[in-house]
GROMACS .gro file of C-alpha atoms in nm:
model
  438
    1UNK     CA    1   0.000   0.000   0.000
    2UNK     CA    2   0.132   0.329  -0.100
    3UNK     CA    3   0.146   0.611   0.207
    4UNK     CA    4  -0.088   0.874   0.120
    5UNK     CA    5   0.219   1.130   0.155
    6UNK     CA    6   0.405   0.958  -0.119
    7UNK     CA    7   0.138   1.062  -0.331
    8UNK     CA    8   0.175   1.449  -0.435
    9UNK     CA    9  -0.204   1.539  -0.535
   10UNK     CA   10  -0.261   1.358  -0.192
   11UNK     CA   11  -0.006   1.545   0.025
   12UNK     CA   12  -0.202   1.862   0.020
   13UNK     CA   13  -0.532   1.699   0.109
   14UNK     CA   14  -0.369   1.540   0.379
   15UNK     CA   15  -0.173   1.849   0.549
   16UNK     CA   16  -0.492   2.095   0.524
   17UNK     CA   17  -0.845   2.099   0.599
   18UNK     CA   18  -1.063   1.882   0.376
   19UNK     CA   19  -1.333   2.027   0.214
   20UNK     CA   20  -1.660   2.129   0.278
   21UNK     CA   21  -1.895   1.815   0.323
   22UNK     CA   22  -2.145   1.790   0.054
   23UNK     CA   23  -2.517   1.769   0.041
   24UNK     CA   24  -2.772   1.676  -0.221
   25UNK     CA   25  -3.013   1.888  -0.403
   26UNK     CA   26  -3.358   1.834  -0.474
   27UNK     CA   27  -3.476   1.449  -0.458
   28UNK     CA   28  -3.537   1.227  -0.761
   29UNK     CA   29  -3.768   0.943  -0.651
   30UNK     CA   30  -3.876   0.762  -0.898
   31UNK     CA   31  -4.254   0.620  -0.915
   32UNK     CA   32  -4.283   0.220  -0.857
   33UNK     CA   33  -4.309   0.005  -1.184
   34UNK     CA   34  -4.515  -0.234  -1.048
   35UNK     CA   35  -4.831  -0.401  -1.102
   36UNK     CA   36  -5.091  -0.199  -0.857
   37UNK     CA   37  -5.198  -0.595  -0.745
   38UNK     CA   38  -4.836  -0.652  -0.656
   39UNK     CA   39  -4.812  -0.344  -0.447
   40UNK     CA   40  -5.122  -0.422  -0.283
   41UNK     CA   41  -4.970  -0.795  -0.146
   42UNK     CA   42  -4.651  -0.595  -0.052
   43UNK     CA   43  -4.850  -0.324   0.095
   44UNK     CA   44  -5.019  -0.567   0.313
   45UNK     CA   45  -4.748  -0.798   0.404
   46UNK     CA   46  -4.533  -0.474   0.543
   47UNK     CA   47  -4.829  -0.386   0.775
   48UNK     CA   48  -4.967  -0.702   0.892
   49UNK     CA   49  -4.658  -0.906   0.961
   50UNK     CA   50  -4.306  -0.808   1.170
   51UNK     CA   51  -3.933  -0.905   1.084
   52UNK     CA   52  -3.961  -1.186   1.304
   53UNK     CA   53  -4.220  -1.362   1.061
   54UNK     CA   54  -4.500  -1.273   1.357
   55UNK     CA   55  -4.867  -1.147   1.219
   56UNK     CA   56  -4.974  -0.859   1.323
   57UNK     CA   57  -5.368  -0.891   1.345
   58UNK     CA   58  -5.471  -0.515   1.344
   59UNK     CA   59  -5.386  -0.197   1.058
   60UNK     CA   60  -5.196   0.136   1.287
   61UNK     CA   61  -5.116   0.449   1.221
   62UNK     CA   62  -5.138   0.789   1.367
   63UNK     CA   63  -5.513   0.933   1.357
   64UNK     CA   64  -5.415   1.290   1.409
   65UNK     CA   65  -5.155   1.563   1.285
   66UNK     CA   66  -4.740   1.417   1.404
   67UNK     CA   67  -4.546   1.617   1.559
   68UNK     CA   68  -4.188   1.535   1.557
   69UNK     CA   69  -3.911   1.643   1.843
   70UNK     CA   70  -3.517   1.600   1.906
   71UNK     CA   71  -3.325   1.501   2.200
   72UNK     CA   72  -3.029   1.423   2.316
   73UNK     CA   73  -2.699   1.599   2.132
   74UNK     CA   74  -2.797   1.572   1.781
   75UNK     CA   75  -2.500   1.630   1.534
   76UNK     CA   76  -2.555   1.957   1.292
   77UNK     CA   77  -2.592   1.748   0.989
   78UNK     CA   78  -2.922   1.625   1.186
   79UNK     CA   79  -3.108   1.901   1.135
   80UNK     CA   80  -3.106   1.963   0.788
   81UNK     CA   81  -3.176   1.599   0.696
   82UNK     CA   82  -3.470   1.553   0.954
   83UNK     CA   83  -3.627   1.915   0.780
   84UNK     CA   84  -3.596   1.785   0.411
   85UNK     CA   85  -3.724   1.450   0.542
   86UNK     CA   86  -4.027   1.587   0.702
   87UNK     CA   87  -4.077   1.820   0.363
   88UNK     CA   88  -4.067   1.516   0.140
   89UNK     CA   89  -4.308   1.320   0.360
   90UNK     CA   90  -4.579   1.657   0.337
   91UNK     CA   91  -4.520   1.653  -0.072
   92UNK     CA   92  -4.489   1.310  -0.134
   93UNK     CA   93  -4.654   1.116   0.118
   94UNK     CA   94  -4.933   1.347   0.188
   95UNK     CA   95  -4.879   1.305   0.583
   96UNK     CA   96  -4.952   1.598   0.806
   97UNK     CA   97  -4.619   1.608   0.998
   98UNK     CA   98  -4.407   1.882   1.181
   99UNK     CA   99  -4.108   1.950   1.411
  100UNK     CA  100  -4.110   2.114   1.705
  101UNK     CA  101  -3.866   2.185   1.959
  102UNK     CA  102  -4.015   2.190   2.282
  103UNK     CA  103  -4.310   1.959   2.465
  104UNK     CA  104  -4.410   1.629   2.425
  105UNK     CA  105  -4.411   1.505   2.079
  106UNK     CA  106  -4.600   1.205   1.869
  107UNK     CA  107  -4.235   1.082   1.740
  108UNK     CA  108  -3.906   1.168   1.963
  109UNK     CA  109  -3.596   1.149   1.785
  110UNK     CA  110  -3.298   1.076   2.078
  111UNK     CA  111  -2.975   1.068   2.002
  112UNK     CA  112  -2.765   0.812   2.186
  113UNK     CA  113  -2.422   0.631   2.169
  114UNK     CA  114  -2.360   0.353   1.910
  115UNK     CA  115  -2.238   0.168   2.223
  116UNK     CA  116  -2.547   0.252   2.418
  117UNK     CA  117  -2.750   0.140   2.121
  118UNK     CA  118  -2.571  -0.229   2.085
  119UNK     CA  119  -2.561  -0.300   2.458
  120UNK     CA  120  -2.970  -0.285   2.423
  121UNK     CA  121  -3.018  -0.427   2.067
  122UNK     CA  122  -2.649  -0.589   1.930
  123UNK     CA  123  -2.781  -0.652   1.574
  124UNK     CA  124  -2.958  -0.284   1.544
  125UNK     CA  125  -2.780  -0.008   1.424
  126UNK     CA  126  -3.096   0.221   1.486
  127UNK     CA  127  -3.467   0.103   1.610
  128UNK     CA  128  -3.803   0.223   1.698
  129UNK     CA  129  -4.067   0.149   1.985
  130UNK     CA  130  -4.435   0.254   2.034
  131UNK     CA  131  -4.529   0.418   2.362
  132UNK     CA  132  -4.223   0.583   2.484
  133UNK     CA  133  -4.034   0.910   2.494
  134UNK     CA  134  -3.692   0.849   2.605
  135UNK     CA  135  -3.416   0.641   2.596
  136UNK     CA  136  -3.510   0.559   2.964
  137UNK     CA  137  -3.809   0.512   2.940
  138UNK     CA  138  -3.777   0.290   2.666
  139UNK     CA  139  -3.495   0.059   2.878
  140UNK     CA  140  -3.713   0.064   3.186
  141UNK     CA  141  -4.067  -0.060   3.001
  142UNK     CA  142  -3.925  -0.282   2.709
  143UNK     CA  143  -4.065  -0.586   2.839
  144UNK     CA  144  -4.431  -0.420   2.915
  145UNK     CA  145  -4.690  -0.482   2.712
  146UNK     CA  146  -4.677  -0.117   2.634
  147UNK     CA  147  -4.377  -0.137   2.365
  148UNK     CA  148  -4.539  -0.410   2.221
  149UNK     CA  149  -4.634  -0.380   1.834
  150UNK     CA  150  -4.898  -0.679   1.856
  151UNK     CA  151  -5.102  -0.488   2.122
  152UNK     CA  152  -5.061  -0.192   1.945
  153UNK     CA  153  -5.424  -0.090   1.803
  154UNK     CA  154  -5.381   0.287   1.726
  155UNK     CA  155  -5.034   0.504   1.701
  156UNK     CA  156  -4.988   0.774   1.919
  157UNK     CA  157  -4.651   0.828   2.068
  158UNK     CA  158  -4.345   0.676   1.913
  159UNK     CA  159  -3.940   0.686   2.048
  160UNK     CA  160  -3.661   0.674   1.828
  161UNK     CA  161  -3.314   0.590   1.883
  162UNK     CA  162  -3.038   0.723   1.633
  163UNK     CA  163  -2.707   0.691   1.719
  164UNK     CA  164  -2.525   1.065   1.756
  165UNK     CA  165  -2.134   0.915   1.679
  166UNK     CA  166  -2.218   0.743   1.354
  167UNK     CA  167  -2.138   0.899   1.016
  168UNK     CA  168  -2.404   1.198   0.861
  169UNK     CA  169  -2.522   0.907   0.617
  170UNK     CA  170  -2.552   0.673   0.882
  171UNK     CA  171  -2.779   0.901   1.041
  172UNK     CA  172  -3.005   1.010   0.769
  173UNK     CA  173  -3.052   0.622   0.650
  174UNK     CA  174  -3.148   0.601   1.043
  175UNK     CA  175  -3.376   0.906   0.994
  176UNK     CA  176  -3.529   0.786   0.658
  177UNK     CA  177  -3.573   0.403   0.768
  178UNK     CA  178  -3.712   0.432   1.172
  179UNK     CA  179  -3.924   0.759   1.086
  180UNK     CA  180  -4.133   0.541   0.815
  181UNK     CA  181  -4.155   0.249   1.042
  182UNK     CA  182  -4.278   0.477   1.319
  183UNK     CA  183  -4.553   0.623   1.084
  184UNK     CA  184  -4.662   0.285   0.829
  185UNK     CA  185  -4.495  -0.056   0.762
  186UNK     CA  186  -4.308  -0.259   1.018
  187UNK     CA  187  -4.163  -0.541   0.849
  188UNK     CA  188  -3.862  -0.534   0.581
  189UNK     CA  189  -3.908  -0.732   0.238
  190UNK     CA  190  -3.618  -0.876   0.085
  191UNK     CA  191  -3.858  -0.942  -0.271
  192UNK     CA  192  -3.885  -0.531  -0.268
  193UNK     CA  193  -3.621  -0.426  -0.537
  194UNK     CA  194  -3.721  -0.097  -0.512
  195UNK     CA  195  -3.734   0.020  -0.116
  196UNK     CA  196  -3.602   0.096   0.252
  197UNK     CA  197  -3.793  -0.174   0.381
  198UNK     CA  198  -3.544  -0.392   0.226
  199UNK     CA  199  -3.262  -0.559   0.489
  200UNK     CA  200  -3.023  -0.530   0.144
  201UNK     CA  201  -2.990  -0.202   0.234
  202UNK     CA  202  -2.895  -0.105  -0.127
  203UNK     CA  203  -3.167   0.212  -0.112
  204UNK     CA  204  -3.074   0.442   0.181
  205UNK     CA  205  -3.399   0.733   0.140
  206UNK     CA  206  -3.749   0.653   0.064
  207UNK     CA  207  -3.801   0.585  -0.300
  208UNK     CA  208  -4.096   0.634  -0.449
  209UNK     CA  209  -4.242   0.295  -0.378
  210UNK     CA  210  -4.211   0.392  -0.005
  211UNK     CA  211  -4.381   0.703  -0.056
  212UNK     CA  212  -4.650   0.543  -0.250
  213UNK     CA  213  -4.735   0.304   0.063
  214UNK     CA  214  -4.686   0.558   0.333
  215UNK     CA  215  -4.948   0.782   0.119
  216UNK     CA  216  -5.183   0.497   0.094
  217UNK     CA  217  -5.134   0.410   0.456
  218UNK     CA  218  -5.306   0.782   0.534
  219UNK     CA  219  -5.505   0.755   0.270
  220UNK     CA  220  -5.925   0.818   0.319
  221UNK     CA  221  -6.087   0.483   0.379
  222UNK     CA  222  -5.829   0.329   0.556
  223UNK     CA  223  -5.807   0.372   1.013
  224UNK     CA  224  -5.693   0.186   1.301
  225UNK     CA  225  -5.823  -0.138   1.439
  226UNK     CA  226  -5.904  -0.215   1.089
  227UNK     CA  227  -5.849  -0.617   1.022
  228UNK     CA  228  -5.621  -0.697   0.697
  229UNK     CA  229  -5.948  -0.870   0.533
  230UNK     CA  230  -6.084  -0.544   0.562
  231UNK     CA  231  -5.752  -0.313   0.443
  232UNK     CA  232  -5.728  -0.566   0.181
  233UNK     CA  233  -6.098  -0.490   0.022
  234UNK     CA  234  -6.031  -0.142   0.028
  235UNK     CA  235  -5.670  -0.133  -0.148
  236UNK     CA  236  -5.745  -0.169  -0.482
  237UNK     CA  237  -5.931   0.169  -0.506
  238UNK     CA  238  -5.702   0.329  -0.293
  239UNK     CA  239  -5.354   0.278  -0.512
  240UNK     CA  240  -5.590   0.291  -0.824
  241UNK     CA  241  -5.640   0.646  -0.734
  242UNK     CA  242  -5.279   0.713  -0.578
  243UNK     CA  243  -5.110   0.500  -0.894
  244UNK     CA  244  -5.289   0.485  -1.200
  245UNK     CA  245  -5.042   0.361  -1.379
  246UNK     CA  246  -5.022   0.065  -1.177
  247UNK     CA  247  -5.312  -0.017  -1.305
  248UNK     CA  248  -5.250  -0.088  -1.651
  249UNK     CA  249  -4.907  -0.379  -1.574
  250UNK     CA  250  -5.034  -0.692  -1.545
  251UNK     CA  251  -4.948  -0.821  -1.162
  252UNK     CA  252  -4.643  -1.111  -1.080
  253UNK     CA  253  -4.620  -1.376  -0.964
  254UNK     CA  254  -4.542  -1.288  -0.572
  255UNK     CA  255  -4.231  -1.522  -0.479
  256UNK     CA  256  -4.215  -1.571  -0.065
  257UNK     CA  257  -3.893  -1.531   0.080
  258UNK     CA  258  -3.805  -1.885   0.332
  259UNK     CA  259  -3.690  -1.827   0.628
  260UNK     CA  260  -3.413  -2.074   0.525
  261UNK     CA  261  -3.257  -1.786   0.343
  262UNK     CA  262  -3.287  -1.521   0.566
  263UNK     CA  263  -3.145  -1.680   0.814
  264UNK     CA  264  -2.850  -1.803   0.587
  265UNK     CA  265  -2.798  -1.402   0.478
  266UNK     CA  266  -2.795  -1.306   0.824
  267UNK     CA  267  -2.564  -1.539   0.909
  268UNK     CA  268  -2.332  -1.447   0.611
  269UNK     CA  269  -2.383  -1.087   0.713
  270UNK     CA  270  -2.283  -1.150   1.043
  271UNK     CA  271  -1.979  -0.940   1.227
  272UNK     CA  272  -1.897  -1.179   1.510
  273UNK     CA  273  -1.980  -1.507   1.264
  274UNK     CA  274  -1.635  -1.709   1.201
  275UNK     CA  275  -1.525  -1.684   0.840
  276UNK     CA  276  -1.566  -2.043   0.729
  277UNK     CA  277  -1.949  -2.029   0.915
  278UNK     CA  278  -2.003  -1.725   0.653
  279UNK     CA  279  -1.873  -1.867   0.345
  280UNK     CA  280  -2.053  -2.181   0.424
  281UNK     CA  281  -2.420  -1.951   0.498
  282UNK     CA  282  -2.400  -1.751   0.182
  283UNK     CA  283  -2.292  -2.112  -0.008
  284UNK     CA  284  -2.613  -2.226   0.105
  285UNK     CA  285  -2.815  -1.884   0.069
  286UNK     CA  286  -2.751  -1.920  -0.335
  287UNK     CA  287  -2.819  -2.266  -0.283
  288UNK     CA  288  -3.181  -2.188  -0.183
  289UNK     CA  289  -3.227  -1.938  -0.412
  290UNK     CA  290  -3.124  -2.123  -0.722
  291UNK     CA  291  -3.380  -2.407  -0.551
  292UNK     CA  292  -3.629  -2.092  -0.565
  293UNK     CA  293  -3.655  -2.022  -0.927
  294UNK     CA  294  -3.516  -1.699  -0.816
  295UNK     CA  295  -3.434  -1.416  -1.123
  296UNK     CA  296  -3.410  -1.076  -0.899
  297UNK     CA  297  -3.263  -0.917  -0.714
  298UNK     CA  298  -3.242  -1.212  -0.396
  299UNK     CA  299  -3.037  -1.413  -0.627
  300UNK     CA  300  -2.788  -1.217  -0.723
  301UNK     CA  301  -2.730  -1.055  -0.313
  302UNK     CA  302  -2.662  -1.428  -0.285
  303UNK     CA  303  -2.367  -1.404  -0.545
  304UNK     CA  304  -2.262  -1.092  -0.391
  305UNK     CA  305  -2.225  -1.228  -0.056
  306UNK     CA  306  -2.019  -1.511  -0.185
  307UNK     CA  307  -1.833  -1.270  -0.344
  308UNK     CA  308  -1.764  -1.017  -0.057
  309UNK     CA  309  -1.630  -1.291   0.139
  310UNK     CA  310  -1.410  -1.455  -0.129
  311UNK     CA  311  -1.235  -1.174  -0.247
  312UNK     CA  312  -0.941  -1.185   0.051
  313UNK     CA  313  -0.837  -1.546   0.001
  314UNK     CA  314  -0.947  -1.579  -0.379
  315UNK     CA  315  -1.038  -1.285  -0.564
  316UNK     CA  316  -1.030  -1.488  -0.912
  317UNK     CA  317  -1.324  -1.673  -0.755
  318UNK     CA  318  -1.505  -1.337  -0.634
  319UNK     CA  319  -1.514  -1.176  -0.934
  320UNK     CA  320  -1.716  -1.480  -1.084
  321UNK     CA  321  -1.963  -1.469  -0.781
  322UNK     CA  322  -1.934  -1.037  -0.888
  323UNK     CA  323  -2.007  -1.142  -1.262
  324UNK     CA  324  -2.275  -1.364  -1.196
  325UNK     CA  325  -2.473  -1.146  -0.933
  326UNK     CA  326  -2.432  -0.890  -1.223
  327UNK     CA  327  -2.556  -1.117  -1.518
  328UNK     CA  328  -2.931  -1.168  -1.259
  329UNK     CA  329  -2.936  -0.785  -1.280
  330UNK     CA  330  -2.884  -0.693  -1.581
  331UNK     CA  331  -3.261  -0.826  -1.667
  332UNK     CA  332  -3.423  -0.572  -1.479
  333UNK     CA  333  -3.446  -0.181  -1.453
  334UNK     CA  334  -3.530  -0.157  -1.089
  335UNK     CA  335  -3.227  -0.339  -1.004
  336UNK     CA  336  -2.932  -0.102  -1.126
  337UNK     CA  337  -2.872   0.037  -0.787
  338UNK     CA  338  -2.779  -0.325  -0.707
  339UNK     CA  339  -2.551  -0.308  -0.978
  340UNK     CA  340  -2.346  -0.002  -0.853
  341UNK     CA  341  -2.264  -0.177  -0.560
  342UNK     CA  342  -2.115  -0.498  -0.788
  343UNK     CA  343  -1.934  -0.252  -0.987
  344UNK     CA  344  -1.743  -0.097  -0.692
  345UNK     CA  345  -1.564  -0.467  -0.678
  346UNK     CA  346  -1.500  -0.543  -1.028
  347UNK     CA  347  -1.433  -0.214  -1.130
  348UNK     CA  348  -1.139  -0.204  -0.826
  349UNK     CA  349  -1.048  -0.541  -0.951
  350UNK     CA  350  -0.986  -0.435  -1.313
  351UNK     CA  351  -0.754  -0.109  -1.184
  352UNK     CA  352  -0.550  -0.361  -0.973
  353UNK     CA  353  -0.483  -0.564  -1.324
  354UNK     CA  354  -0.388  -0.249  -1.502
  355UNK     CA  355  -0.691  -0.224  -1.704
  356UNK     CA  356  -0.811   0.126  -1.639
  357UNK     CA  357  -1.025   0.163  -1.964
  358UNK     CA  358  -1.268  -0.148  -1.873
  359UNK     CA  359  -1.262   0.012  -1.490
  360UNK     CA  360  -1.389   0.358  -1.664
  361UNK     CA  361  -1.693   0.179  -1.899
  362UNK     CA  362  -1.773   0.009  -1.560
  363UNK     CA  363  -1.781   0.317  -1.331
  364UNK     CA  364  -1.932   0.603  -1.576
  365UNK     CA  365  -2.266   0.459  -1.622
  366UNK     CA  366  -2.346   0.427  -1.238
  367UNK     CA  367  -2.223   0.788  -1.122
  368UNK     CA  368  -2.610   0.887  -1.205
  369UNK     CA  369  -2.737   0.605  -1.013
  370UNK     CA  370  -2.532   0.710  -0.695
  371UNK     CA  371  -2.643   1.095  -0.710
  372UNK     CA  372  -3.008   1.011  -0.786
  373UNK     CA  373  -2.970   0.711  -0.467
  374UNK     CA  374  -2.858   1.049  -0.255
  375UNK     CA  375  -2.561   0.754  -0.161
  376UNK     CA  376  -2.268   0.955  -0.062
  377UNK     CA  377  -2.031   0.670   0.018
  378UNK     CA  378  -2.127   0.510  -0.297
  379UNK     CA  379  -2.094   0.839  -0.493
  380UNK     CA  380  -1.721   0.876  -0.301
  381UNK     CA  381  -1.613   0.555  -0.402
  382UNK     CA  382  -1.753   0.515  -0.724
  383UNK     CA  383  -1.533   0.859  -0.765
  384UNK     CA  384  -1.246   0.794  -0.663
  385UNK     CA  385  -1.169   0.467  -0.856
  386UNK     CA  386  -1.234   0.650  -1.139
  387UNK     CA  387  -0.973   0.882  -1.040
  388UNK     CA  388  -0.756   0.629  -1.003
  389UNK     CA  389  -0.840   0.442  -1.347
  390UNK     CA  390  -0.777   0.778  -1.497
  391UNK     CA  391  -0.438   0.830  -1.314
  392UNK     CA  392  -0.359   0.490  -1.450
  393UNK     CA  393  -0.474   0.561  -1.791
  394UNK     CA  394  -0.219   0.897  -1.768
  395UNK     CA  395  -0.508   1.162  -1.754
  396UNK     CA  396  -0.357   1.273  -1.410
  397UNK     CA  397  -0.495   1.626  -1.405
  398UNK     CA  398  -0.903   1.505  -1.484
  399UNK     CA  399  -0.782   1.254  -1.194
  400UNK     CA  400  -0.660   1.514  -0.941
  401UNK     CA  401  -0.952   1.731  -0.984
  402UNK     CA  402  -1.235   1.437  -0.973
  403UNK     CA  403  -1.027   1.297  -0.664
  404UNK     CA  404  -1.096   1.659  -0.497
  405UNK     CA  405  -1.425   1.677  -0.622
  406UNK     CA  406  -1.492   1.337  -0.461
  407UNK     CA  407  -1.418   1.453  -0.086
  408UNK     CA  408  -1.731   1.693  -0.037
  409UNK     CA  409  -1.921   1.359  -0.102
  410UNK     CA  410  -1.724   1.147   0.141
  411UNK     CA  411  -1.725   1.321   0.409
  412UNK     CA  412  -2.105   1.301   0.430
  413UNK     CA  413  -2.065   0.896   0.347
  414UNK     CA  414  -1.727   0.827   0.570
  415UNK     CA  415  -1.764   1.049   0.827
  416UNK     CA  416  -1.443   1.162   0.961
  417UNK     CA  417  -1.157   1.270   0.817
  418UNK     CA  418  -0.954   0.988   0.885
  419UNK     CA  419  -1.212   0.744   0.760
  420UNK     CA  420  -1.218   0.962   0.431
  421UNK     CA  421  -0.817   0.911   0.443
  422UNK     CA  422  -0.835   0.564   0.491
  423UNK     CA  423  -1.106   0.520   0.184
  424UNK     CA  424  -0.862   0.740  -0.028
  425UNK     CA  425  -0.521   0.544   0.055
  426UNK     CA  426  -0.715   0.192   0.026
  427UNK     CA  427  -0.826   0.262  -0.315
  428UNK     CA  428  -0.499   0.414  -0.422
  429UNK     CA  429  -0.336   0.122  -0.332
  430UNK     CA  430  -0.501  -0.071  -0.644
  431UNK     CA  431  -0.279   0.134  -0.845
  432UNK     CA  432  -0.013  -0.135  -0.940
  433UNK     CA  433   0.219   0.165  -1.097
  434UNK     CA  434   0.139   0.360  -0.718
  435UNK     CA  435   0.222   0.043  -0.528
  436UNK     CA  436   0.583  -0.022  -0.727
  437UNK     CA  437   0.684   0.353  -0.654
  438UNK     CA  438   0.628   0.246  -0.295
   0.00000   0.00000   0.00000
């Protein structure tokens, strides 16, 4: 690895201030493609059922205007994301909903340690919880019947725990992800290719999709204590109304996610899983979804997890798990997001075999993607290899200014400025020409 002070364009970043973090303009959502009869089934299996496969027996929301309120120490990019959050959810979602800073609230925000956060829920990086206000209050009632979503028959006062040291992205995907929960669906699809409520987490803001369901979930017709029988009779004419277009693409076939796989993703996924116990659960994730019949977007996370985890001890054998998962979504338009995230990998593995043209027709095509996503770190990265294909290609002054151009965006997606560092010297050190000077 090359020392990002042997680096000239780099030793100036590194012995000033970076620049100015970045932020994104107005939002791009775009509208779901979907059969109205498909978003119907996924509308009613995010309301009536929880992550833990449980059925929820009764339809909640909030009956009355939501007011919104932050403890704790917030961090200043906070602010800013919570009011264009709360702006998109008026416009989009149709939701009467408003921050205010004193008094008791329908939704509290608190901010709280990461550490705080994992001591109380070690898998969570954020979470939400009906009937509290506080952090305490929260801890001391969390085995009450009180904070429990089946008993739940009508939302009125909602707690939120974000975690204050985590990076500005980190925090708005917390914002974005635990503020719609709070307000509509509970449980998280991994068949959605186009939403939050996805535990991919490849989209980081609501999309359109989720704005479609949180709209329907206010919509007229629909209230609390309502049965799914009875949401389910009145859905049709709701997204006919909200989505017109839906009406007119003939519905899908809806494919069920096993548990089998979810639990063999999770396990993959996991932090404190032993490498061979990993390699072994995404094996058998792809297993099952092959078995499936699988086409989307499930199938090809499956390849990706393989690859992720193969790409230390045999990165010849990652980038077919990287080609694969990128064959499955190259069928469908809803699934080139996905497809960003492959081409980070083989993109970085085509700089580190001196092939900086084929890294450039990879990256180009996805820098859209990763502005319209509002996905800094993605943006960053996706960036920054390109600076280094071009470097490698001998277009050093296009590099040096795209490389700049790139920090803004990472310091929104990597936090601090050593993590920005870090991201910089990792990727420079693809650079086979960069590592030989070294």
């Amino acid at each position: 690895m090359v020392p990002l002070e042997d680096t000239p364009t780099r030793a100036r970043i590194a012995d000033s201030t970076l620049p100015p973090m970045k932020a994104f303009a107005t939002p791009q959502p775009q509208a779901p493609s979907r059969s109205n009869a498909n978003i119907a089934a996924d509308f009613l299996a995010l309301h009536f059922q929880l992550e833990s496969g449980r059925k929820l027996q009764t339809f909640t929301r909030f009956e009355t205007p939501i007011t919104v309120r932050v403890t704790g120490k917030p961090p200043a990019s906070l602010a800013p994301d919570l009011r264009r959050l709360l702006l998109r959810l008026r416009r989009e979602a149709g939701i009467d909903i408003h921050e205010i800073d004193q008094g008791p609230a329908n939704i509290t925000i608190e901010t709280v340690s990461r550490a705080e956060i994992r001591r109380t829920l070690p898998q969570a990086a954020c979470f939400v919880v009906p009937n509290v206000s506080s952090f305490d209050e929260f801890r001391r009632d969390r085995r009450k019947p009180k904070t429990s979503w089946s008993a739940l028959h009508e939302r009125t006062r909602m707690g939120i725990f974000v975690p204050y040291d985590s990076t500005p992205q980190e925090l708005r995907d917390c914002l974005h992800e635990e503020l719609a929960q709070a307000l509509g669906p509970l449980n998280d699809l991994y068949r959605l290719p186009d939403s939050v409520f996805n535990d991919d987490n490849v989209h980081t803001v609501l999309t359109g999709f989720d704005m479609l369901i949180l709209r329907a979930t206010y919509a007229q017709g629909l209230h609390s204590g309502m049965t799914e029988g009875q949401v389910a009779a009145r859905l049709p004419a709701i997204l006919s109304r909200l989505n017109p277009a839906g009406d007119r693409v003939a519905p899908r076939p809806v494919s069920l996610t096993p548990r089998a796989w979810i639990d063999a993703v999770q396990t993959a996924l996991g932090p404190d899983v032993p490498l061979p116990a990993r390699r072994g659960a995404a094996a058998t994730a792809t297993r099952i979804a092959q078995e499936q019949g699988w086409a989307d977007q499930r199938l090809a996370f499956s390849y990706y997890l393989q690859g992720r985890i193969l790409q230390l001890t045999d990165p010849d054998q990652a980038q077919t798990q990287f080609r694969a998962a990128e064959a499955v979504l190259n069928r469908s338009p809803d699934t080139q997001l996905h497809k960003a995230l492959i081409i980070t990998q083989t993109a970085a593995y085509a700089i580190a075999r001196g092939q900086p043209q084929q890294a450039l027709a990879q990256i180009d095509p996805m820098l859209p993607l990763a502005r319209q996503s509002e996905n800094a770190a993605l943006l960053a990265t996706l960036m920054m290899l390109k600076a280094e294909a071009l470097d490698e290609a001998g277009d050093h002054r296009q590099a040096e200014t795209l490389r700049l151009d790139s920090l803004g965006w990472a310091r929104y997606g990597f936090g601090s400025d050593w993590a920005v560092r870090s991201k910089m010297r990792e990727i420079a050190a693809l650079n086979p020409g960069k590592a030989n000077q070294g």
